[in-house]
Short mmCIF file of C-alpha atoms and ligand atoms in Angstrom, two decimals:
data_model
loop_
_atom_site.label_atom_id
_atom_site.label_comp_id
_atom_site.label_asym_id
_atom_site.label_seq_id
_atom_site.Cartn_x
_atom_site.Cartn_y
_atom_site.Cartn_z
CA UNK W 1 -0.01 -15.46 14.27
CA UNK W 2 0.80 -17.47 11.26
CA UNK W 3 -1.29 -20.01 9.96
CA UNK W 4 -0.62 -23.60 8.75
CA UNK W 5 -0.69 -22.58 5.40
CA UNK W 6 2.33 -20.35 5.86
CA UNK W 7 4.38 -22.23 7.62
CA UNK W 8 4.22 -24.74 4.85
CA UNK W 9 4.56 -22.01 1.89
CA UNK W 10 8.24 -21.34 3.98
CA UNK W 11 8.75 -24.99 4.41
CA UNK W 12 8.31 -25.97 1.12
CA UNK W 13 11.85 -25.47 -0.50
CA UNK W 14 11.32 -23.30 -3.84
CA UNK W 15 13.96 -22.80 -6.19
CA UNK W 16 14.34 -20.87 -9.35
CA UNK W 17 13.75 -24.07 -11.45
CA UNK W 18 9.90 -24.24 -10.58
CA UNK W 19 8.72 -21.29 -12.44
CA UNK W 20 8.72 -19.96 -15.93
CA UNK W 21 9.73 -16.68 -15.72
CA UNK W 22 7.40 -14.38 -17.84
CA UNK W 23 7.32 -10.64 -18.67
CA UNK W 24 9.00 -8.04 -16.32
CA UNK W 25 6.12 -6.20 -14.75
CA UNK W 26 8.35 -3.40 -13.18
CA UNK W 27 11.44 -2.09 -11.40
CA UNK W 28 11.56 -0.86 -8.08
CA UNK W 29 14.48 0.30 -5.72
CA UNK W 30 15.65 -3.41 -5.05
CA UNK W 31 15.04 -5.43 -8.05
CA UNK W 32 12.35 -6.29 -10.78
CA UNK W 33 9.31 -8.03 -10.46
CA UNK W 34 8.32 -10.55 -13.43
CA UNK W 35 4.88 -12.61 -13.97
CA UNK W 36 5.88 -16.19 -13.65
CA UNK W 37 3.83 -19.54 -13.67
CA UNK W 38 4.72 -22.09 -10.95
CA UNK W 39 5.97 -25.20 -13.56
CA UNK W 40 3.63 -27.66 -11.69
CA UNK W 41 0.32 -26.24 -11.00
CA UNK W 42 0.52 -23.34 -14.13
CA UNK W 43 -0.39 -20.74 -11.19
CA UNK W 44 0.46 -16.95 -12.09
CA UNK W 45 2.00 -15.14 -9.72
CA UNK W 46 4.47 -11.85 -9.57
CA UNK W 47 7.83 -12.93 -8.74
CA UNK W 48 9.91 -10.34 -6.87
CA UNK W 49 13.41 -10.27 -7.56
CA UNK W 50 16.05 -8.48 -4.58
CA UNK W 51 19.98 -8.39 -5.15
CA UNK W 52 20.83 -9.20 -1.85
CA UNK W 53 23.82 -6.39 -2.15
CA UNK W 54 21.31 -3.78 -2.12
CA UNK W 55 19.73 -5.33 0.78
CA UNK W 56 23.36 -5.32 3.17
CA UNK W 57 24.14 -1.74 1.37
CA UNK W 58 21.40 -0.54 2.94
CA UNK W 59 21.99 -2.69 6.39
CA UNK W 60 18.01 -3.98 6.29
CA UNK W 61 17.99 -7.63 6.51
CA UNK W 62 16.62 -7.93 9.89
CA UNK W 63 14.10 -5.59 9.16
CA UNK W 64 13.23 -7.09 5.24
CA UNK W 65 12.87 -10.54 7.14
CA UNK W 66 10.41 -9.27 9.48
CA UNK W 67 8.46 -8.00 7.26
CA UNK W 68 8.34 -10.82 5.30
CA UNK W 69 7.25 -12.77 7.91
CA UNK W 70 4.29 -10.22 9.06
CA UNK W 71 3.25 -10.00 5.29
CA UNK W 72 3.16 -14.10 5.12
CA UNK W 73 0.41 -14.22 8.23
CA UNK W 74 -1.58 -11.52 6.83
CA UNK W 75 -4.77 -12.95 4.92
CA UNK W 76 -7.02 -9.89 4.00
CA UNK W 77 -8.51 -9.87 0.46
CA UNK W 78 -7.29 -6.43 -0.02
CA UNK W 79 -3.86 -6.98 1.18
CA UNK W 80 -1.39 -8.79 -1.57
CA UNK W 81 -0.13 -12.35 -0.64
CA UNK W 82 3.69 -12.89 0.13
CA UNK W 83 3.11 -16.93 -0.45
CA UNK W 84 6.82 -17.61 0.33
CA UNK W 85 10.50 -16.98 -0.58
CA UNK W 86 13.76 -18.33 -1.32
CA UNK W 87 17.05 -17.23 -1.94
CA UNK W 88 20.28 -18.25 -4.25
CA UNK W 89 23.76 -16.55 -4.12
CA UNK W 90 22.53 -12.68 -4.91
CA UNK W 91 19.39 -12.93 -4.81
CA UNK W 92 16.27 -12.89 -2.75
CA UNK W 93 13.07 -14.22 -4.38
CA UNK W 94 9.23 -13.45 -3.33
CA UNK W 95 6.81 -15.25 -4.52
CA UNK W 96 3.76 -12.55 -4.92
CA UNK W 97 0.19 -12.87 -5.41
CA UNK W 98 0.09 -11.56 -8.95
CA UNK W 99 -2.06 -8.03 -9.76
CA UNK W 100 -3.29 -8.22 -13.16
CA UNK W 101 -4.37 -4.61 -13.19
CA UNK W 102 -1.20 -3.10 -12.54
CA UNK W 103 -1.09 -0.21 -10.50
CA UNK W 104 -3.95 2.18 -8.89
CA UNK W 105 -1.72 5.21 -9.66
CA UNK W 106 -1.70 4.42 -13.21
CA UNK W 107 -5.64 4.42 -13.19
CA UNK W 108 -5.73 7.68 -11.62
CA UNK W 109 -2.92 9.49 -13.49
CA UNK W 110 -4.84 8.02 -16.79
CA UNK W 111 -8.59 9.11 -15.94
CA UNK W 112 -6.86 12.57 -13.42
CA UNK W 113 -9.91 11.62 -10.87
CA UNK W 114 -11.91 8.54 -9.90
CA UNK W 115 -15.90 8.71 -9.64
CA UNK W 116 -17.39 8.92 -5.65
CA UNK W 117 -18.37 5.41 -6.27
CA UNK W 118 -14.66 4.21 -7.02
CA UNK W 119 -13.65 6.33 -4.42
CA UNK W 120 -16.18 5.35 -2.12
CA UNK W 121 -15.29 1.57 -2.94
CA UNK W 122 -11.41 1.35 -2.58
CA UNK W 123 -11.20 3.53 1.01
CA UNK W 124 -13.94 1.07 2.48
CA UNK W 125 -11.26 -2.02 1.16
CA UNK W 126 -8.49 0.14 2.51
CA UNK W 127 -10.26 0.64 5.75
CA UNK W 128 -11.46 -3.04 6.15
CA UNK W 129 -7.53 -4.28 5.19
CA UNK W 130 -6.30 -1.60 7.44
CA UNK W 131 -8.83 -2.89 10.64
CA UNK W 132 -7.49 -6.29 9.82
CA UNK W 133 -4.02 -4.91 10.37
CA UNK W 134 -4.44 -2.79 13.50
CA UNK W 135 -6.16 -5.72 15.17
CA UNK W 136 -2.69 -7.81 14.74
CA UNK W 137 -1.03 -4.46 15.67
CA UNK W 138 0.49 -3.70 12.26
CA UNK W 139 0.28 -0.23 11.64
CA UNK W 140 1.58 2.61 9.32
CA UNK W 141 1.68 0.80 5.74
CA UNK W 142 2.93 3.21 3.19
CA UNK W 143 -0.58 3.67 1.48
CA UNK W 144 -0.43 6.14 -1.17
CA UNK W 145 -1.88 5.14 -4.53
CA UNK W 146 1.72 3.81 -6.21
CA UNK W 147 1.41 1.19 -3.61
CA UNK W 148 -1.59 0.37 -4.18
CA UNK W 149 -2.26 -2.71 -6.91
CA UNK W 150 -5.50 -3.93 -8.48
CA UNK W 151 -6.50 -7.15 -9.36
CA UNK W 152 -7.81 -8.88 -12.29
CA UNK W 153 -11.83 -7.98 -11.19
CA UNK W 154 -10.36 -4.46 -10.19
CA UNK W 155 -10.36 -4.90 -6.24
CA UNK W 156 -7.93 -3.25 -4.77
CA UNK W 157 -4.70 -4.90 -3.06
CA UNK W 158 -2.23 -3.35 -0.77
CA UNK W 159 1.35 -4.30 -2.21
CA UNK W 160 3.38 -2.20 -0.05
CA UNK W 161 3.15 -4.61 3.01
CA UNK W 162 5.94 -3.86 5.39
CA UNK W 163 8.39 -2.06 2.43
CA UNK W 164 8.20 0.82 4.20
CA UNK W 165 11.45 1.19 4.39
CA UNK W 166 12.15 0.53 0.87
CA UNK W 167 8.37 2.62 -0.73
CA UNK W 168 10.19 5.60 1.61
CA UNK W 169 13.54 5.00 -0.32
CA UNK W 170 11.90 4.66 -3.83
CA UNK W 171 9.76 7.93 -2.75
CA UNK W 172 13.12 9.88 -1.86
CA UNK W 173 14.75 9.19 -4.80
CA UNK W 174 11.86 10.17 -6.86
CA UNK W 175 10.67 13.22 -5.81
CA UNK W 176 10.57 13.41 -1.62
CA UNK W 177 7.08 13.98 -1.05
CA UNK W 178 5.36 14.15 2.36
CA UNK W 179 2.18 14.57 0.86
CA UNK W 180 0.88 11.21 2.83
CA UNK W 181 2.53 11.76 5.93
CA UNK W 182 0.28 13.05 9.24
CA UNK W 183 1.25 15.54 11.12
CA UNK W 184 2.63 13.99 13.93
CA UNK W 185 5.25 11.91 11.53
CA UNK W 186 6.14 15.27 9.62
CA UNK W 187 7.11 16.96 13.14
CA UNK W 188 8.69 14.09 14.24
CA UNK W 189 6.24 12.80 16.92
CA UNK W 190 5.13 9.88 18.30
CA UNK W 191 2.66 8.30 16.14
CA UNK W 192 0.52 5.60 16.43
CA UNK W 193 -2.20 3.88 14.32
CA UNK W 194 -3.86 7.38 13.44
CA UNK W 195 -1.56 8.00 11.17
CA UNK W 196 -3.50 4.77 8.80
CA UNK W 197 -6.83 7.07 9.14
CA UNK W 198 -5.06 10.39 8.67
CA UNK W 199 -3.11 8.95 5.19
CA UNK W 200 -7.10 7.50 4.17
CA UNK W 201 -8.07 11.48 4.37
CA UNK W 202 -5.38 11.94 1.99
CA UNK W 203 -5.77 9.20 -0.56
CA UNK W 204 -9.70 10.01 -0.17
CA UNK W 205 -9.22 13.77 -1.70
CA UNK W 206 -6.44 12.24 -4.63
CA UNK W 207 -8.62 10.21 -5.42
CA UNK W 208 -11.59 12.54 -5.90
CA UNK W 209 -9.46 15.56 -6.81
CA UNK W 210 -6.73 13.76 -8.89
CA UNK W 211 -4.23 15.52 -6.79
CA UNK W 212 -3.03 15.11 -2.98
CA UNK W 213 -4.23 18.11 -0.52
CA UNK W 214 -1.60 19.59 1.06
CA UNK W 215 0.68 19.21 -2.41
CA UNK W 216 3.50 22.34 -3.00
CA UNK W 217 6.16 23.34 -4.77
CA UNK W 218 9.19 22.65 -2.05
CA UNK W 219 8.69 20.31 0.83
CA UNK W 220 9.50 23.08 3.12
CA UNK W 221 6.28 24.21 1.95
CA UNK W 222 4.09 20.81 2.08
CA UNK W 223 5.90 20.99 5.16
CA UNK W 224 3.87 23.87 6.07
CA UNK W 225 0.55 23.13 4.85
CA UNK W 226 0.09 19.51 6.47
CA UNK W 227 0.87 20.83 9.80
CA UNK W 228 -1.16 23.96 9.31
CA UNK W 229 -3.90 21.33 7.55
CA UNK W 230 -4.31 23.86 4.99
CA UNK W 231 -7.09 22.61 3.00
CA UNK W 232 -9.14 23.12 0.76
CA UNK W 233 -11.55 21.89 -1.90
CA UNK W 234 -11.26 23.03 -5.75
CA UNK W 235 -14.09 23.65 -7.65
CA UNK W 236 -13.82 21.13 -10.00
CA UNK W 237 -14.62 17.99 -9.77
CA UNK W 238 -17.42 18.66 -8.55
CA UNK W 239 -17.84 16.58 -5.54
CA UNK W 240 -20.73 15.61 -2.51
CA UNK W 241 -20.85 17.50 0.52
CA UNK W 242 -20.38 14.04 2.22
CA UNK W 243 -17.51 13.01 0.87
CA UNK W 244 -15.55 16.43 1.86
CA UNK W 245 -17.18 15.70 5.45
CA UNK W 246 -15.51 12.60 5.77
CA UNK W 247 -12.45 13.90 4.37
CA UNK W 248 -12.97 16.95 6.99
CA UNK W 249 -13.03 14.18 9.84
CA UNK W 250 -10.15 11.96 8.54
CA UNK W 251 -7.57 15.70 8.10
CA UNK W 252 -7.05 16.55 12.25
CA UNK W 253 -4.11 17.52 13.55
CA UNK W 254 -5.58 16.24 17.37
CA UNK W 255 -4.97 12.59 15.85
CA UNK W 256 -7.63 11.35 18.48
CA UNK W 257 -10.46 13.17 17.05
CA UNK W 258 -9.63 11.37 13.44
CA UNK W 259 -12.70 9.42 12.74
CA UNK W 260 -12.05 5.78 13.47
CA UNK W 261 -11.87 3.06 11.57
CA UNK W 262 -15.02 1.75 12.16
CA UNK W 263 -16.92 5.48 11.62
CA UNK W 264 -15.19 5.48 8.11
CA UNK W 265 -17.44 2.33 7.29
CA UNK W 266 -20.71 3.16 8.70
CA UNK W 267 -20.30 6.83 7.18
CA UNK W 268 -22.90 8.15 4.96
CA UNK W 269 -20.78 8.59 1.75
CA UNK W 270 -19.50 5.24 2.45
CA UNK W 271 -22.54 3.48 2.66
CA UNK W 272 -23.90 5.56 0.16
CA UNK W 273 -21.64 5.18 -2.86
CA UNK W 274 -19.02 2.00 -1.73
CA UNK W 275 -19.56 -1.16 -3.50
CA UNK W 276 -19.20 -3.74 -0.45
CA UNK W 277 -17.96 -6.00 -2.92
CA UNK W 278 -14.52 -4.42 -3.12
CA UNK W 279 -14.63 -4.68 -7.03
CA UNK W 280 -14.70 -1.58 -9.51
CA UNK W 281 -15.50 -1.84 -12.92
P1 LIG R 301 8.18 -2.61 -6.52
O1 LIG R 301 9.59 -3.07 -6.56
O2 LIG R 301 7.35 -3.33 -5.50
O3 LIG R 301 8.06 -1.12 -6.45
O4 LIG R 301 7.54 -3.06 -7.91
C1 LIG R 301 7.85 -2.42 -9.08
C2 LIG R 301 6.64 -2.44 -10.00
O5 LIG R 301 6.31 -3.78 -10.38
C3 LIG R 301 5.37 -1.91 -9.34
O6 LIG R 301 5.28 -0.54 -9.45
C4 LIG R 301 4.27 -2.63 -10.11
O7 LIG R 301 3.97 -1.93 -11.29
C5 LIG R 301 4.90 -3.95 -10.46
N1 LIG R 301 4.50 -4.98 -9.50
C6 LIG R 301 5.05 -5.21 -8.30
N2 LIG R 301 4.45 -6.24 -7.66
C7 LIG R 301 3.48 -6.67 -8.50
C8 LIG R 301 2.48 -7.72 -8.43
N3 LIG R 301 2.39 -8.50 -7.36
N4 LIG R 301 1.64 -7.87 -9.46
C9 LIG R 301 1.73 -7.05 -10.55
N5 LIG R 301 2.63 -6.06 -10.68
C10 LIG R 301 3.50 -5.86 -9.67
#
C-alpha cells in the first residue's frame, strides 16, 4: 500500500535540529502541535509533539504505530499528510501537513451555521476522502467537525487519521458525547463502514443547523434519541427540502439502507450546491 514516497519520508532520518520550531498551534490529549519550517527547504508544516509516557500510560504503541503507518500511505487531498516521524528520549515527533485555517469547528462555532453551498462542498470532500479510504479498507475515522482542519484556500482536510483512539479520549475528557456515533456503535454492535455514511448524516445537519441532531442533556438521553433516530428539523435556518432528504437517507438505523457513498455524490443537493473544487471561500 505505501508508495515510494513514503517509504523514503520514514527512511530519511529527521531529527529535531532540521526545523525551526514556530508558534504552538494547539494542545491535544498527547502533546502540542507547533508550525515549524523544515531548515533546508523553508517548508511549513505542523509538527506534532507526543510524550511518549502518555503513549505507554495508556498501553497504545502498537496501535499509534499502525496508524501512523496507514495515515503515511494515504494520499487524498482532503485527508492531512503524516509525511514522517521520528523520535528522541520522550518524545514522539510527526511531521504534519500544516492547516493554515485552523479548525472547521471554530468556523462553525464563529458563524453558528454554514450556507448549503459550504455544506454542500465539505460532505462531497468528506465523501470523496472517505471512498478513498473504504477502498483501502480503512474505515470509521472520528469525523466530527473538531477533527476536521482547513487549509490555506479553505478545503477541507481530515486530521483525525487513525487517532481514534486518542479524538475518543480527548472527547471523554471533554464532555462524552455520542452525538457522532451510529447506532450500531452506541448499542455495541458490529459495525462496519456504514457507520462513515451514518456520521456524514450527522455532520451534514451541524453543519446546516449549527448543532448535532440527536444532541441532549445526559448521554443516557442522546443515548436514547440516536437509537430511536429521533429527528427532527428546526425552523430556523431555513434550509432546502433536498438537503433534509439526503440527511433523511444518511440517519437509518437498518445501516444497509444508508445511502452509499457514491449516491451521496450524484445526489441532487450535492450536485446542486457542492463546489467540486473542494475549496470554500
Ligand atoms: P490534536 O492534538 O491533534 O488534537 O491538535 C491540537 C490542536 O492543534 C488542534 O485542535 C488544531 O487546532 C491544532 N492542529 C493540529 N494539527 C494541526 C495541523 N496539521 N495544522 C494546523 N493546526 C493543527
Amino acid at each position: 500500500m505505501e508508495t515510494q514516497k513514503g517509504q523514503e519520508s520514514r527512511r530519511r532520518e529527521w531529527s529535531l535540529r532540521d526545523f525551526e520550531i514556530g508558534k504552538p498551534l494547539g494542545k491535544g490529549k498527547f502533546g502540542r502541535v507547533y508550525v515549524a519550517r523544515e531548515a533546508k527547504s523553508k517548508y511549513i508544516v505542523a509538527l506534532k509533539v507526543i510524550f511518549k509516557e502518555q503513549i505507554e500510560k495508556y498501553k497504545i504503541q502498537h496501535q499509534l504505530r499502525r496508524e501512523m503507518e496507514i495515515q503515511t500511505s494515504l494520499r487524498h487531498p482532503n485527508i492531512l499528510r503524516l509525511y514522517g516521524w521520528f523520535h528522541d528520549d520522550e518524545r514522539i515527533f510527526l511531521i504534519l501537513e500544516y492547516a493554515h485555517g485552523g479548525e472547521l469547528y471554530g468556523l462553525l462555532r464563529k458563524t453558528n451555521y454554514l450556507s448549503e453551498e459550504q455544506a454542500a462542498t465539505y460532505i462531497l470532500s468528506l465523501t470523496q476522502a472517505l471512498a478513498y479510504c473504504h477502498e483501502k479498507n480503512v474505515i470509521h475515522r472520528d469525523i466530527k467537525p473538531e477533527n476536521l482542519l482547513l487549509d490555506h484556500e479553505g478545503r477541507l482536510k481530515i486530521a483525525d487519521f487513525g487517532w481514534s483512539v486518542q479524538s475518543r479520549s480527548k472527547r471523554q475528557t471533554m464532555c462524552g458525547t455520542l452525538d457522532y456515533l451510529a447506532p450500531e456503535m452506541v448499542e455495541n454492535r458490529p459495525h462496519d463502514y456504514a457507520v462513515d455514511n451514518w456520521t456524514l448524516g450527522i455532520l451534514c445537519y451541524e453543519f446546516l443547523y449549527g448543532i448535532p441532531p440527536f444532541e441532549a442533556e445526559s448521554q443516557t438521553d442522546t443515548f436514547k434519541r440516536i437509537i430511536k433516530v429521533d429527528l427532527n428539523f428546526p425552523s430556523a435556518p431555513q434550509t432546502s427540502a433536498e438537503a433534509k432528504h439526503l440527511i433523511t437517507r444518511l440517519l437509518v438505523k437498518d445501516s444497509s439502507k444508508r445511502l452509499s457513498l457514491q449516491r451521496i455524490m450524484e445526489h441532487p443537493w450535492i450536485v446542486k450546491n457542492a463546489d467540486p473544487s473542494g475549496i470554500c471561500k
